[in-house]
Amino acid sequence: AQSVTQPDIHITVSEGASLELRCNYSYGATPYLFWYVQSPGQGLQLLLKYFSGDTLVQGIKGFEAEFKRSQSSFNLRKPSVHWSDAAEYFCAVDVFGNEKLTFGTGTRLTIIP
Amino acid sequence: NAGVTQTPKFQVLKTGQSMTLQCAQDMNHEYMSWYRQDPGMGLRLIHYSVGAGITDQGEVPNGYNVSRSTTEDFPLRLLSAAPSQTSVYFCASSYSSYDSGNTIYFGEGSWLTVV
């Protein structure tokens, strides 16, 4: 079955440390790829997306993600996290370009001082 | 999340009651959709619409009804609420362009509890 996997349910990092959140998908073709962030009690905010072209995508809030076709991965990175980055992060794919998203189960990020 | 407005934000229902979650967007997007979010399961697609007068089922459509009479509005109806429908509901609208692919915007969510 087609799926999106975020293997880390919960990650804790120190403020100022680097961050990488993992995302893998199991589709034959290259889908559109997205990362969303959700703060507690809030909606989803688009961080970045991959459509085509350069496989390193820059997003808002200092985040970036790299699409690796050979690994079917779209990992999210940030060189130095801030306490305000504490939230839940969702990877999502649009397999057929039909604006229907399949989500991973999310990774909750905790930041410690 | 500018442009996608959901109401109400919080609602408590009794089992068997019906209600409608409202969703409106002012971005003139053709595509709108409803998702539900449950702990440990991410978001799952309930229903979607590719334009006024056109709707279709997503992954988890049972117990829900939708209609799309205008481009702006896409209400989600719970016909007879069940405790299993306790969830957070998100409405989304989106557009597609040749240059940038698909861009999907979400509302701020509606927290629904069925007792």
PDB file of C-alpha atoms in Angstrom:
ATOM      1  CA  ALA A   1       0.000   0.000   0.000  1.00  0.00           C
ATOM      2  CA  GLN A   2       1.081   3.535  -0.686  1.00  0.00           C
ATOM      3  CA  SER A   3       2.242   5.287   2.456  1.00  0.00           C
ATOM      4  CA  VAL A   4       4.214   8.061   4.059  1.00  0.00           C
ATOM      5  CA  THR A   5       6.452   7.170   6.974  1.00  0.00           C
ATOM      6  CA  GLN A   6       7.787   9.440   9.647  1.00  0.00           C
ATOM      7  CA  PRO A   7       9.769   7.018  11.773  1.00  0.00           C
ATOM      8  CA  ASP A   8      10.340   9.343  14.718  1.00  0.00           C
ATOM      9  CA  ILE A   9       7.250   9.925  16.833  1.00  0.00           C
ATOM     10  CA  HIS A  10       8.990  12.304  19.220  1.00  0.00           C
ATOM     11  CA  ILE A  11      12.343  14.096  19.036  1.00  0.00           C
ATOM     12  CA  THR A  12      13.977  16.232  21.708  1.00  0.00           C
ATOM     13  CA  VAL A  13      16.788  18.618  20.841  1.00  0.00           C
ATOM     14  CA  SER A  14      18.579  21.386  22.662  1.00  0.00           C
ATOM     15  CA  GLU A  15      18.016  24.962  21.634  1.00  0.00           C
ATOM     16  CA  GLY A  16      20.693  25.932  19.138  1.00  0.00           C
ATOM     17  CA  ALA A  17      21.314  22.362  18.021  1.00  0.00           C
ATOM     18  CA  SER A  18      20.727  21.123  14.506  1.00  0.00           C
ATOM     19  CA  LEU A  19      17.623  19.201  13.545  1.00  0.00           C
ATOM     20  CA  GLU A  20      16.707  16.583  10.988  1.00  0.00           C
ATOM     21  CA  LEU A  21      13.232  15.084  10.708  1.00  0.00           C
ATOM     22  CA  ARG A  22      12.870  12.050   8.508  1.00  0.00           C
ATOM     23  CA  CYS A  23      10.223  11.300   5.928  1.00  0.00           C
ATOM     24  CA  ASN A  24      10.003   8.382   3.501  1.00  0.00           C
ATOM     25  CA  TYR A  25       7.322   7.571   0.976  1.00  0.00           C
ATOM     26  CA  SER A  26       6.471   4.412  -0.893  1.00  0.00           C
ATOM     27  CA  TYR A  27       5.299   5.464  -4.317  1.00  0.00           C
ATOM     28  CA  GLY A  28       6.702   4.483  -7.656  1.00  0.00           C
ATOM     29  CA  ALA A  29       6.696   7.906  -9.203  1.00  0.00           C
ATOM     30  CA  THR A  30       7.967  11.136  -7.725  1.00  0.00           C
ATOM     31  CA  PRO A  31       5.104  12.810  -5.913  1.00  0.00           C
ATOM     32  CA  TYR A  32       4.745  16.406  -4.846  1.00  0.00           C
ATOM     33  CA  LEU A  33       6.209  16.581  -1.335  1.00  0.00           C
ATOM     34  CA  PHE A  34       5.283  18.866   1.528  1.00  0.00           C
ATOM     35  CA  TRP A  35       6.224  19.651   5.100  1.00  0.00           C
ATOM     36  CA  TYR A  36       3.680  21.253   7.420  1.00  0.00           C
ATOM     37  CA  VAL A  37       4.061  22.453  10.998  1.00  0.00           C
ATOM     38  CA  GLN A  38       1.320  22.493  13.615  1.00  0.00           C
ATOM     39  CA  SER A  39       1.640  24.349  16.889  1.00  0.00           C
ATOM     40  CA  PRO A  40      -0.563  23.163  19.769  1.00  0.00           C
ATOM     41  CA  GLY A  41      -4.188  24.026  19.179  1.00  0.00           C
ATOM     42  CA  GLN A  42      -3.425  25.556  15.817  1.00  0.00           C
ATOM     43  CA  GLY A  43      -3.874  24.713  12.166  1.00  0.00           C
ATOM     44  CA  LEU A  44      -1.272  23.523   9.704  1.00  0.00           C
ATOM     45  CA  GLN A  45       1.228  25.923   8.213  1.00  0.00           C
ATOM     46  CA  LEU A  46       3.116  25.069   5.049  1.00  0.00           C
ATOM     47  CA  LEU A  47       6.876  25.110   5.640  1.00  0.00           C
ATOM     48  CA  LEU A  48       8.017  24.126   2.169  1.00  0.00           C
ATOM     49  CA  LYS A  49       7.251  21.905  -0.781  1.00  0.00           C
ATOM     50  CA  TYR A  50       9.031  20.076  -3.572  1.00  0.00           C
ATOM     51  CA  PHE A  51       7.493  20.278  -6.988  1.00  0.00           C
ATOM     52  CA  SER A  52      10.344  19.781  -9.408  1.00  0.00           C
ATOM     53  CA  GLY A  53      13.836  21.020 -10.143  1.00  0.00           C
ATOM     54  CA  ASP A  54      16.396  21.647  -7.436  1.00  0.00           C
ATOM     55  CA  THR A  55      16.194  18.840  -4.889  1.00  0.00           C
ATOM     56  CA  LEU A  56      17.186  21.127  -2.009  1.00  0.00           C
ATOM     57  CA  VAL A  57      14.185  23.237  -1.115  1.00  0.00           C
ATOM     58  CA  GLN A  58      14.231  26.293   1.107  1.00  0.00           C
ATOM     59  CA  GLY A  59      11.245  27.110   3.266  1.00  0.00           C
ATOM     60  CA  ILE A  60      10.082  29.528   5.877  1.00  0.00           C
ATOM     61  CA  LYS A  61      11.492  29.911   9.397  1.00  0.00           C
ATOM     62  CA  GLY A  62      14.954  28.770   8.289  1.00  0.00           C
ATOM     63  CA  PHE A  63      13.915  25.236   7.329  1.00  0.00           C
ATOM     64  CA  GLU A  64      15.086  23.317   4.307  1.00  0.00           C
ATOM     65  CA  ALA A  65      14.405  19.863   2.931  1.00  0.00           C
ATOM     66  CA  GLU A  66      16.209  17.623   0.520  1.00  0.00           C
ATOM     67  CA  PHE A  67      14.491  15.278  -1.888  1.00  0.00           C
ATOM     68  CA  LYS A  68      16.472  12.097  -2.535  1.00  0.00           C
ATOM     69  CA  ARG A  69      14.857  10.030  -5.244  1.00  0.00           C
ATOM     70  CA  SER A  70      17.103   7.004  -4.664  1.00  0.00           C
ATOM     71  CA  GLN A  71      16.051   6.825  -1.025  1.00  0.00           C
ATOM     72  CA  SER A  72      12.421   7.953  -1.510  1.00  0.00           C
ATOM     73  CA  SER A  73      13.067  10.476   1.211  1.00  0.00           C
ATOM     74  CA  PHE A  74      12.278  14.114   1.880  1.00  0.00           C
ATOM     75  CA  ASN A  75      13.989  14.972   5.171  1.00  0.00           C
ATOM     76  CA  LEU A  76      13.501  18.305   6.869  1.00  0.00           C
ATOM     77  CA  ARG A  77      16.474  20.138   8.365  1.00  0.00           C
ATOM     78  CA  LYS A  78      17.279  23.222  10.339  1.00  0.00           C
ATOM     79  CA  PRO A  79      20.832  24.177  11.343  1.00  0.00           C
ATOM     80  CA  SER A  80      19.921  25.761  14.673  1.00  0.00           C
ATOM     81  CA  VAL A  81      16.562  25.326  16.378  1.00  0.00           C
ATOM     82  CA  HIS A  82      14.786  27.939  18.458  1.00  0.00           C
ATOM     83  CA  TRP A  83      12.401  27.326  21.332  1.00  0.00           C
ATOM     84  CA  SER A  84       9.573  28.536  19.097  1.00  0.00           C
ATOM     85  CA  ASP A  85      10.159  25.573  16.764  1.00  0.00           C
ATOM     86  CA  ALA A  86       8.571  23.232  19.300  1.00  0.00           C
ATOM     87  CA  ALA A  87       5.566  21.825  17.440  1.00  0.00           C
ATOM     88  CA  GLU A  88       4.378  18.831  15.484  1.00  0.00           C
ATOM     89  CA  TYR A  89       5.714  18.356  11.982  1.00  0.00           C
ATOM     90  CA  PHE A  90       3.926  16.505   9.227  1.00  0.00           C
ATOM     91  CA  CYS A  91       5.275  15.229   5.958  1.00  0.00           C
ATOM     92  CA  ALA A  92       2.719  14.835   3.181  1.00  0.00           C
ATOM     93  CA  VAL A  93       2.654  13.736  -0.433  1.00  0.00           C
ATOM     94  CA  ASP A  94       0.421  14.462  -3.389  1.00  0.00           C
ATOM     95  CA  VAL A  95       0.959  11.379  -5.471  1.00  0.00           C
ATOM     96  CA  PHE A  96      -0.895  12.157  -8.660  1.00  0.00           C
ATOM     97  CA  GLY A  97      -0.763  15.931  -8.586  1.00  0.00           C
ATOM     98  CA  ASN A  98      -4.482  15.987  -7.848  1.00  0.00           C
ATOM     99  CA  GLU A  99      -4.267  18.099  -4.679  1.00  0.00           C
ATOM    100  CA  LYS A 100      -5.147  15.164  -2.407  1.00  0.00           C
ATOM    101  CA  LEU A 101      -2.626  14.740   0.368  1.00  0.00           C
ATOM    102  CA  THR A 102      -1.499  11.615   2.155  1.00  0.00           C
ATOM    103  CA  PHE A 103       0.060  12.451   5.499  1.00  0.00           C
ATOM    104  CA  GLY A 104       2.609  10.810   7.693  1.00  0.00           C
ATOM    105  CA  THR A 105       1.733  10.330  11.344  1.00  0.00           C
ATOM    106  CA  GLY A 106       3.787  13.300  12.451  1.00  0.00           C
ATOM    107  CA  THR A 107       6.873  13.980  14.576  1.00  0.00           C
ATOM    108  CA  ARG A 108       6.535  15.947  17.779  1.00  0.00           C
ATOM    109  CA  LEU A 109       9.519  18.193  18.410  1.00  0.00           C
ATOM    110  CA  THR A 110      10.455  19.269  21.921  1.00  0.00           C
ATOM    111  CA  ILE A 111      13.125  21.901  22.510  1.00  0.00           C
ATOM    112  CA  ILE A 112      15.065  21.951  25.777  1.00  0.00           C
ATOM    113  CA  PRO A 113      17.005  24.981  26.992  1.00  0.00           C
TER     114      PRO A 113
ATOM    115  CA  ASN B   1      -3.869  30.499   7.831  1.00  0.00           C
ATOM    116  CA  ALA B   2      -5.137  33.374   5.803  1.00  0.00           C
ATOM    117  CA  GLY B   3      -7.983  32.683   3.423  1.00  0.00           C
ATOM    118  CA  VAL B   4      -9.579  29.494   4.834  1.00  0.00           C
ATOM    119  CA  THR B   5     -12.092  30.082   7.603  1.00  0.00           C
ATOM    120  CA  GLN B   6     -13.677  27.306   9.637  1.00  0.00           C
ATOM    121  CA  THR B   7     -16.523  27.531  12.121  1.00  0.00           C
ATOM    122  CA  PRO B   8     -17.139  26.586  14.831  1.00  0.00           C
ATOM    123  CA  LYS B   9     -13.731  26.134  16.418  1.00  0.00           C
ATOM    124  CA  PHE B  10     -15.080  23.972  19.241  1.00  0.00           C
ATOM    125  CA  GLN B  11     -18.241  21.894  19.460  1.00  0.00           C
ATOM    126  CA  VAL B  12     -19.628  19.239  21.762  1.00  0.00           C
ATOM    127  CA  LEU B  13     -22.345  16.998  20.387  1.00  0.00           C
ATOM    128  CA  LYS B  14     -24.439  14.235  21.802  1.00  0.00           C
ATOM    129  CA  THR B  15     -24.505  10.881  20.051  1.00  0.00           C
ATOM    130  CA  GLY B  16     -27.072  10.921  17.287  1.00  0.00           C
ATOM    131  CA  GLN B  17     -27.149  14.670  16.825  1.00  0.00           C
ATOM    132  CA  SER B  18     -26.378  16.238  13.473  1.00  0.00           C
ATOM    133  CA  MET B  19     -24.349  19.316  12.750  1.00  0.00           C
ATOM    134  CA  THR B  20     -22.529  21.163   9.996  1.00  0.00           C
ATOM    135  CA  LEU B  21     -18.958  22.357  10.036  1.00  0.00           C
ATOM    136  CA  GLN B  22     -18.592  25.425   7.882  1.00  0.00           C
ATOM    137  CA  CYS B  23     -15.652  26.194   5.634  1.00  0.00           C
ATOM    138  CA  ALA B  24     -15.161  29.249   3.464  1.00  0.00           C
ATOM    139  CA  GLN B  25     -12.242  30.449   1.382  1.00  0.00           C
ATOM    140  CA  ASP B  26     -11.713  33.766  -0.329  1.00  0.00           C
ATOM    141  CA  MET B  27      -8.876  32.792  -2.666  1.00  0.00           C
ATOM    142  CA  ASN B  28     -11.100  31.628  -5.533  1.00  0.00           C
ATOM    143  CA  HIS B  29      -9.629  28.131  -5.370  1.00  0.00           C
ATOM    144  CA  GLU B  30     -11.427  25.420  -7.265  1.00  0.00           C
ATOM    145  CA  TYR B  31     -10.244  22.565  -5.083  1.00  0.00           C
ATOM    146  CA  MET B  32     -11.424  22.154  -1.485  1.00  0.00           C
ATOM    147  CA  SER B  33     -11.242  19.260   0.910  1.00  0.00           C
ATOM    148  CA  TRP B  34     -11.934  18.060   4.438  1.00  0.00           C
ATOM    149  CA  TYR B  35      -9.533  16.078   6.614  1.00  0.00           C
ATOM    150  CA  ARG B  36      -9.783  14.655  10.079  1.00  0.00           C
ATOM    151  CA  GLN B  37      -6.861  14.406  12.464  1.00  0.00           C
ATOM    152  CA  ASP B  38      -6.663  11.684  15.074  1.00  0.00           C
ATOM    153  CA  PRO B  39      -3.813  10.979  17.495  1.00  0.00           C
ATOM    154  CA  GLY B  40      -1.079   8.873  15.940  1.00  0.00           C
ATOM    155  CA  MET B  41      -2.758   8.790  12.540  1.00  0.00           C
ATOM    156  CA  GLY B  42      -1.909  12.068  10.900  1.00  0.00           C
ATOM    157  CA  LEU B  43      -4.605  13.603   8.733  1.00  0.00           C
ATOM    158  CA  ARG B  44      -6.959  11.564   6.583  1.00  0.00           C
ATOM    159  CA  LEU B  45      -9.047  12.794   3.688  1.00  0.00           C
ATOM    160  CA  ILE B  46     -12.823  12.674   4.212  1.00  0.00           C
ATOM    161  CA  HIS B  47     -14.301  14.331   1.108  1.00  0.00           C
ATOM    162  CA  TYR B  48     -13.083  16.669  -1.567  1.00  0.00           C
ATOM    163  CA  SER B  49     -14.406  18.873  -4.336  1.00  0.00           C
ATOM    164  CA  VAL B  50     -12.781  19.934  -7.581  1.00  0.00           C
ATOM    165  CA  GLY B  51     -15.273  22.709  -8.190  1.00  0.00           C
ATOM    166  CA  ALA B  52     -18.786  23.917  -7.572  1.00  0.00           C
ATOM    167  CA  GLY B  53     -21.271  21.095  -7.981  1.00  0.00           C
ATOM    168  CA  ILE B  54     -18.626  18.352  -7.901  1.00  0.00           C
ATOM    169  CA  THR B  55     -17.732  16.311  -4.833  1.00  0.00           C
ATOM    170  CA  ASP B  56     -16.156  12.936  -4.215  1.00  0.00           C
ATOM    171  CA  GLN B  57     -15.186  10.645  -1.387  1.00  0.00           C
ATOM    172  CA  GLY B  58     -11.796  10.436   0.209  1.00  0.00           C
ATOM    173  CA  GLU B  59     -10.308   7.794   2.477  1.00  0.00           C
ATOM    174  CA  VAL B  60     -12.801   7.981   5.372  1.00  0.00           C
ATOM    175  CA  PRO B  61     -16.161   9.287   4.059  1.00  0.00           C
ATOM    176  CA  ASN B  62     -18.624   7.234   6.119  1.00  0.00           C
ATOM    177  CA  GLY B  63     -20.902   9.278   8.353  1.00  0.00           C
ATOM    178  CA  TYR B  64     -20.186  12.538   6.552  1.00  0.00           C
ATOM    179  CA  ASN B  65     -21.894  14.436   3.772  1.00  0.00           C
ATOM    180  CA  VAL B  66     -20.706  17.384   1.691  1.00  0.00           C
ATOM    181  CA  SER B  67     -21.996  19.697  -0.989  1.00  0.00           C
ATOM    182  CA  ARG B  68     -20.429  22.486  -3.004  1.00  0.00           C
ATOM    183  CA  SER B  69     -22.947  25.021  -4.242  1.00  0.00           C
ATOM    184  CA  THR B  70     -20.429  27.857  -4.561  1.00  0.00           C
ATOM    185  CA  THR B  71     -16.698  28.121  -5.134  1.00  0.00           C
ATOM    186  CA  GLU B  72     -16.237  29.749  -1.728  1.00  0.00           C
ATOM    187  CA  ASP B  73     -18.059  27.333   0.589  1.00  0.00           C
ATOM    188  CA  PHE B  74     -17.639  23.657   1.364  1.00  0.00           C
ATOM    189  CA  PRO B  75     -19.638  22.570   4.435  1.00  0.00           C
ATOM    190  CA  LEU B  76     -19.179  19.185   6.090  1.00  0.00           C
ATOM    191  CA  ARG B  77     -22.266  17.578   7.598  1.00  0.00           C
ATOM    192  CA  LEU B  78     -22.308  14.948  10.304  1.00  0.00           C
ATOM    193  CA  LEU B  79     -25.560  13.117   9.779  1.00  0.00           C
ATOM    194  CA  SER B  80     -25.795  11.253  13.110  1.00  0.00           C
ATOM    195  CA  ALA B  81     -22.795  11.902  15.301  1.00  0.00           C
ATOM    196  CA  ALA B  82     -20.945   8.980  16.868  1.00  0.00           C
ATOM    197  CA  PRO B  83     -18.157   8.976  19.469  1.00  0.00           C
ATOM    198  CA  SER B  84     -15.805   7.684  16.758  1.00  0.00           C
ATOM    199  CA  GLN B  85     -16.207  11.043  15.042  1.00  0.00           C
ATOM    200  CA  THR B  86     -14.553  12.836  17.922  1.00  0.00           C
ATOM    201  CA  SER B  87     -11.650  14.431  16.119  1.00  0.00           C
ATOM    202  CA  VAL B  88     -10.112  17.616  14.851  1.00  0.00           C
ATOM    203  CA  TYR B  89     -11.392  18.582  11.420  1.00  0.00           C
ATOM    204  CA  PHE B  90      -9.444  20.629   8.922  1.00  0.00           C
ATOM    205  CA  CYS B  91     -10.714  22.237   5.783  1.00  0.00           C
ATOM    206  CA  ALA B  92      -8.284  22.944   2.966  1.00  0.00           C
ATOM    207  CA  SER B  93      -8.327  24.794  -0.295  1.00  0.00           C
ATOM    208  CA  SER B  94      -5.738  24.618  -3.000  1.00  0.00           C
ATOM    209  CA  TYR B  95      -4.664  25.631  -6.452  1.00  0.00           C
ATOM    210  CA  SER B  96      -2.364  24.216  -9.035  1.00  0.00           C
ATOM    211  CA  SER B  97      -0.013  26.079 -11.351  1.00  0.00           C
ATOM    212  CA  TYR B  98       2.417  25.045 -14.011  1.00  0.00           C
ATOM    213  CA  ASP B  99       5.217  26.968 -12.354  1.00  0.00           C
ATOM    214  CA  SER B 100       4.835  25.864  -8.752  1.00  0.00           C
ATOM    215  CA  GLY B 101       2.701  22.741  -8.694  1.00  0.00           C
ATOM    216  CA  ASN B 102       0.061  22.406  -6.021  1.00  0.00           C
ATOM    217  CA  THR B 103      -0.232  24.699  -3.023  1.00  0.00           C
ATOM    218  CA  ILE B 104      -2.625  23.608  -0.289  1.00  0.00           C
ATOM    219  CA  TYR B 105      -3.816  25.873   2.511  1.00  0.00           C
ATOM    220  CA  PHE B 106      -5.488  24.699   5.698  1.00  0.00           C
ATOM    221  CA  GLY B 107      -7.955  26.308   8.027  1.00  0.00           C
ATOM    222  CA  GLU B 108      -7.309  26.495  11.749  1.00  0.00           C
ATOM    223  CA  GLY B 109      -9.332  23.431  12.589  1.00  0.00           C
ATOM    224  CA  SER B 110     -12.572  22.522  14.338  1.00  0.00           C
ATOM    225  CA  TRP B 111     -12.364  20.498  17.534  1.00  0.00           C
ATOM    226  CA  LEU B 112     -15.384  18.193  17.777  1.00  0.00           C
ATOM    227  CA  THR B 113     -16.262  16.011  20.758  1.00  0.00           C
ATOM    228  CA  VAL B 114     -19.134  13.532  20.572  1.00  0.00           C
ATOM    229  CA  VAL B 115     -20.362  12.275  23.927  1.00  0.00           C
TER     230      VAL B 115
END
